[in-house]
Coordinates of C-alpha atoms in Angstrom, one line a residue:
N870 CA 0.0 0.0 0.0
N871 CA 1.2 3.5 -0.8
T872 CA 0.0 6.7 1.1
V873 CA 1.0 10.2 0.8
T874 CA -0.3 12.8 3.4
V875 CA -0.2 16.5 2.9
Q876 CA -1.6 19.0 5.5
G877 CA -1.2 22.5 6.9
K878 CA -2.8 25.8 7.3
K879 CA -1.2 27.2 4.2
V880 CA -1.0 24.6 1.4
Q881 CA -1.5 25.7 -2.2
I882 CA -1.6 23.0 -4.8
I883 CA -2.1 23.6 -8.6
G884 CA -2.3 20.4 -10.6
D885 CA -3.9 16.9 -10.7
L886 CA -3.4 14.3 -8.0
D887 CA -2.9 11.0 -9.7
V888 CA -3.6 7.7 -8.0
R889 CA -3.5 5.6 -11.3
T890 CA -0.6 3.3 -12.2
S891 CA 1.3 2.7 -15.3
R892 CA 2.8 -0.7 -14.2
F893 CA 1.2 -3.8 -15.6
D894 CA 2.2 -5.7 -12.4
D895 CA 0.1 -3.2 -10.3
L896 CA -2.9 -4.1 -12.4
L897 CA -2.4 -7.8 -11.9
N898 CA -1.6 -7.5 -8.2
P899 CA -3.1 -4.3 -7.2
S900 CA -2.2 -2.5 -4.0
T901 CA -4.0 0.7 -2.6
S902 CA -2.6 4.1 -3.4
T903 CA -4.0 7.0 -1.3
I904 CA -3.4 10.7 -1.1
N905 CA -4.7 12.4 2.0
L906 CA -4.9 16.2 1.5
T907 CA -6.0 18.3 4.3
L908 CA -6.4 22.0 3.9
S909 CA -7.5 24.1 6.9
S910 CA -7.3 27.8 6.2
A911 CA -8.5 30.5 3.7
D912 CA -4.9 30.7 2.5
S913 CA -5.1 27.1 1.2
F914 CA -6.5 25.7 -2.0
W915 CA -6.3 22.8 -4.4
Y916 CA -6.8 23.6 -8.1
G917 CA -6.9 20.3 -9.9
D918 CA -8.5 16.9 -10.6
Q919 CA -8.4 13.5 -9.0
R920 CA -7.0 11.1 -11.6
K921 CA -7.9 7.4 -10.9
L922 CA -9.1 4.2 -12.6
P923 CA -12.4 3.6 -10.9
I924 CA -13.0 0.2 -12.5
V925 CA -9.5 -1.4 -12.5
L926 CA -8.3 0.1 -9.2
P927 CA -11.5 1.2 -7.4
N928 CA -9.8 1.6 -3.9
N929 CA -7.2 4.1 -5.0
S930 CA -8.4 7.5 -3.9
V931 CA -7.8 11.0 -3.0
N932 CA -9.1 11.8 0.5
L933 CA -9.7 15.6 0.6
T934 CA -10.5 17.5 3.7
L935 CA -11.3 21.3 3.6
S936 CA -12.1 23.6 6.4
N937 CA -12.1 27.2 7.5
G938 CA -12.3 28.7 3.9
A939 CA -9.9 26.2 2.1
E940 CA -11.1 25.7 -1.4
W941 CA -11.2 23.1 -4.1
I942 CA -11.7 23.9 -7.8
Y943 CA -11.5 21.1 -10.3
F944 CA -10.3 21.6 -13.8
S945 CA -12.2 19.1 -16.0
E946 CA -12.8 15.9 -13.9
S947 CA -15.7 16.6 -11.6
S948 CA -15.5 13.6 -9.3
I949 CA -13.9 13.1 -5.9
A950 CA -13.7 9.7 -4.0
N951 CA -13.8 11.0 -0.4
L952 CA -14.6 14.6 0.6
T953 CA -14.8 16.0 4.2
L954 CA -16.1 19.5 4.5
L955 CA -15.8 21.2 8.0
D956 CA -16.6 24.7 9.1
G957 CA -16.5 26.6 5.9
G958 CA -14.5 24.3 3.6
I959 CA -15.5 25.4 0.1
V960 CA -16.2 23.5 -3.2
N961 CA -16.4 26.2 -5.9
L962 CA -18.4 25.7 -9.1
V963 CA -19.0 29.4 -9.9
D964 CA -17.6 29.8 -13.3
A965 CA -17.0 33.6 -13.1
E966 CA -15.0 33.2 -9.9
I967 CA -13.1 30.2 -11.3
E968 CA -12.2 32.1 -14.5
Q969 CA -11.0 35.0 -12.4
K970 CA -8.9 32.8 -10.1
L971 CA -7.3 30.7 -12.8
S972 CA -6.5 33.9 -14.8
S973 CA -4.7 35.5 -11.9
T974 CA -1.1 35.7 -10.7
I975 CA -0.2 34.1 -7.4
T976 CA 3.0 34.3 -5.3
D977 CA 4.8 31.1 -4.3
P978 CA 4.6 31.2 -0.5
N979 CA 8.1 29.4 -0.3
T980 CA 10.1 31.4 -2.8
G981 CA 8.1 34.7 -3.2
I982 CA 8.2 34.1 -7.0
E983 CA 5.1 35.3 -8.9
I984 CA 3.4 32.5 -10.9
N985 CA 1.1 33.6 -13.8
L986 CA -1.5 30.8 -13.9
P987 CA -2.6 31.3 -17.6
D988 CA 1.0 30.4 -18.7
Y989 CA 0.4 26.8 -17.6
E990 CA -2.7 26.2 -19.7
L991 CA -4.4 24.4 -16.8
G992 CA -7.2 22.9 -19.0
A993 CA -10.1 24.0 -16.9
A994 CA -13.5 23.2 -18.2
E995 CA -15.5 26.1 -19.7
R996 CA -18.4 25.1 -17.4
H997 CA -18.3 23.6 -13.9
Y998 CA -21.8 22.3 -13.8
E999 CA -21.5 19.2 -11.5
V1000 CA -19.6 17.7 -8.7
S1001 CA -19.8 14.0 -8.0
I1002 CA -18.8 12.8 -4.5
G1003 CA -18.3 9.2 -3.5
N1004 CA -18.3 9.7 0.2
L1005 CA -19.3 13.0 1.8
K1006 CA -18.4 13.5 5.4
G1007 CA -18.4 16.5 7.9
S1008 CA -20.7 19.4 8.5
G1009 CA -20.7 23.1 7.8
G1010 CA -19.2 23.0 4.3
I1011 CA -20.0 25.4 1.6
F1012 CA -20.9 24.6 -2.1
K1013 CA -20.7 27.8 -4.2
M1014 CA -22.9 27.2 -7.3
D1015 CA -24.4 28.7 -10.3
L1016 CA -28.1 27.9 -10.1
S1017 CA -31.0 28.8 -12.4
H1018 CA -34.7 28.4 -12.3
A1019 CA -34.9 28.4 -16.0
G1020 CA -34.8 24.9 -17.4
N1021 CA -34.2 23.2 -14.0
S1022 CA -37.5 23.3 -12.2
S1023 CA -39.0 19.9 -12.9
T1024 CA -38.7 16.4 -11.6
D1025 CA -36.2 15.8 -14.4
Y1026 CA -33.8 16.8 -11.6
F1027 CA -30.6 17.1 -13.6
R1028 CA -29.6 17.3 -17.2
S1029 CA -26.0 17.9 -18.4
S1030 CA -27.5 20.4 -20.9
S1031 CA -29.0 22.4 -18.0
N1032 CA -27.6 25.8 -17.1
S1033 CA -27.8 25.0 -13.4
D1034 CA -25.1 23.3 -11.3
Y1035 CA -25.7 20.0 -9.5
I1036 CA -24.3 18.0 -6.6
D1037 CA -24.3 14.2 -6.8
V1038 CA -23.6 12.3 -3.5
T1039 CA -23.3 8.5 -3.3
D1040 CA -22.6 7.9 0.4
S1041 CA -23.3 10.5 3.0
S1042 CA -23.8 8.4 6.1
K1043 CA -21.3 10.4 8.2
T1044 CA -22.2 14.0 7.1
G1045 CA -24.5 16.7 8.4
T1046 CA -25.7 19.9 6.9
H1047 CA -23.9 21.9 4.2
L1048 CA -24.6 25.4 2.8
V1049 CA -25.3 26.1 -0.8
V1050 CA -24.4 29.7 -1.8
F1051 CA -25.8 31.1 -5.0
D1052 CA -26.7 34.4 -6.7
G1053 CA -30.5 34.8 -6.4
E1054 CA -30.7 37.3 -9.2
A1055 CA -28.8 35.2 -11.6
A1056 CA -30.9 32.2 -10.5
N1057 CA -34.1 34.1 -11.4
I1058 CA -35.7 33.1 -8.1
S1059 CA -37.9 36.3 -8.2
N1060 CA -39.7 34.5 -11.0
L1061 CA -40.5 31.4 -8.9
E1062 CA -44.2 30.8 -8.3
I1063 CA -45.7 28.8 -5.4
G1064 CA -44.6 25.2 -5.8
D1065 CA -41.8 25.9 -8.1
R1066 CA -38.4 24.2 -7.3
I1067 CA -34.8 24.4 -8.2
Y1068 CA -33.2 21.0 -8.0
F1069 CA -29.5 21.2 -7.1
A1070 CA -28.5 17.8 -5.4
R1071 CA -29.1 14.2 -5.5
V1072 CA -28.2 12.2 -2.4
E1073 CA -28.3 8.4 -2.9
D1074 CA -28.6 7.4 0.6
K1075 CA -30.7 10.3 1.8
N1076 CA -28.5 11.4 4.7
A1077 CA -26.9 14.6 3.8
E1078 CA -28.9 17.9 4.2
F1079 CA -28.5 21.2 2.5
I1080 CA -29.6 24.8 3.3
T1081 CA -29.0 27.9 1.1
N1082 CA -28.1 31.5 1.6
H1083 CA -31.6 32.4 0.5
D1084 CA -33.7 30.3 2.9
G1085 CA -36.3 32.4 4.8
I1086 CA -35.9 35.4 2.6
S1087 CA -38.8 37.1 1.0
Y1088 CA -38.4 38.8 -2.4
R1089 CA -42.0 39.7 -3.1
A1090 CA -42.8 42.6 -0.8
D1091 CA -44.9 44.3 -3.5
E1092 CA -47.2 41.2 -3.7
P1093 CA -50.3 40.6 -1.6
L1094 CA -48.8 37.2 -0.5
D1095 CA -45.5 36.7 1.2
F1096 CA -43.1 34.5 -0.7
V1097 CA -40.5 32.8 1.6
Y1098 CA -37.9 30.6 0.1
G1099 CA -36.8 27.4 1.7
T1100 CA -34.8 24.1 1.1
E1101 CA -36.4 20.7 1.5
S1102 CA -35.9 17.1 0.3
E1103 CA -38.1 14.9 -1.9
F1104 CA -37.6 11.2 -1.4
T1105 CA -38.3 9.0 -4.4
S1106 CA -36.9 5.7 -5.7
N1107 CA -34.6 7.7 -8.0
H1108 CA -33.3 10.8 -6.1
N1109 CA -33.4 13.0 -3.0

């Protein structure tokens, strides 16, 4: 078994974390390769993808823990095997913010050298519309998302062609409640009518819960009825 552990209050990683193998012997006699990455401050981030072979080497994984404003932005591979979010750890899917961050210049905390990120052609997707999580743990995490009422308000809860982001969780048996942050104006929530919904997550085992930054807020003061927005779950055979 092979394990690498990286942790600290100021850890900044740009690039993929690869738990695949190129050795034929490893495919015939597989061992487990694991990267444990723990980021615990707003000065820490990981910009990159988990690279693995889920069918051939299903136990190889990246175990990512984010807390206190630490942030993960993927480039093009939207899945992560194990994710723990604690006290403000952030998964960012907001395309405008991602474009700005990946187009910026950062300073290497060890050398002081400025690094111009566009020079590295990081290969980020044009749209970050989904994150797929094998095992979600922790409580108090933040998902920053681009949501939209238009085209995403029916029981057809997710379509890749939708202009609204989506969270897909397989196992959430050890998680609590997480916050979804989105721009209400961009999401057109002022156009929601009674009974309308915006679907933004599927939880296979129905344990994780989400709230949003618009819960309990009324945007229809000029109407004879009060419209108060809230987050709830629907339990069906297909999705939560």
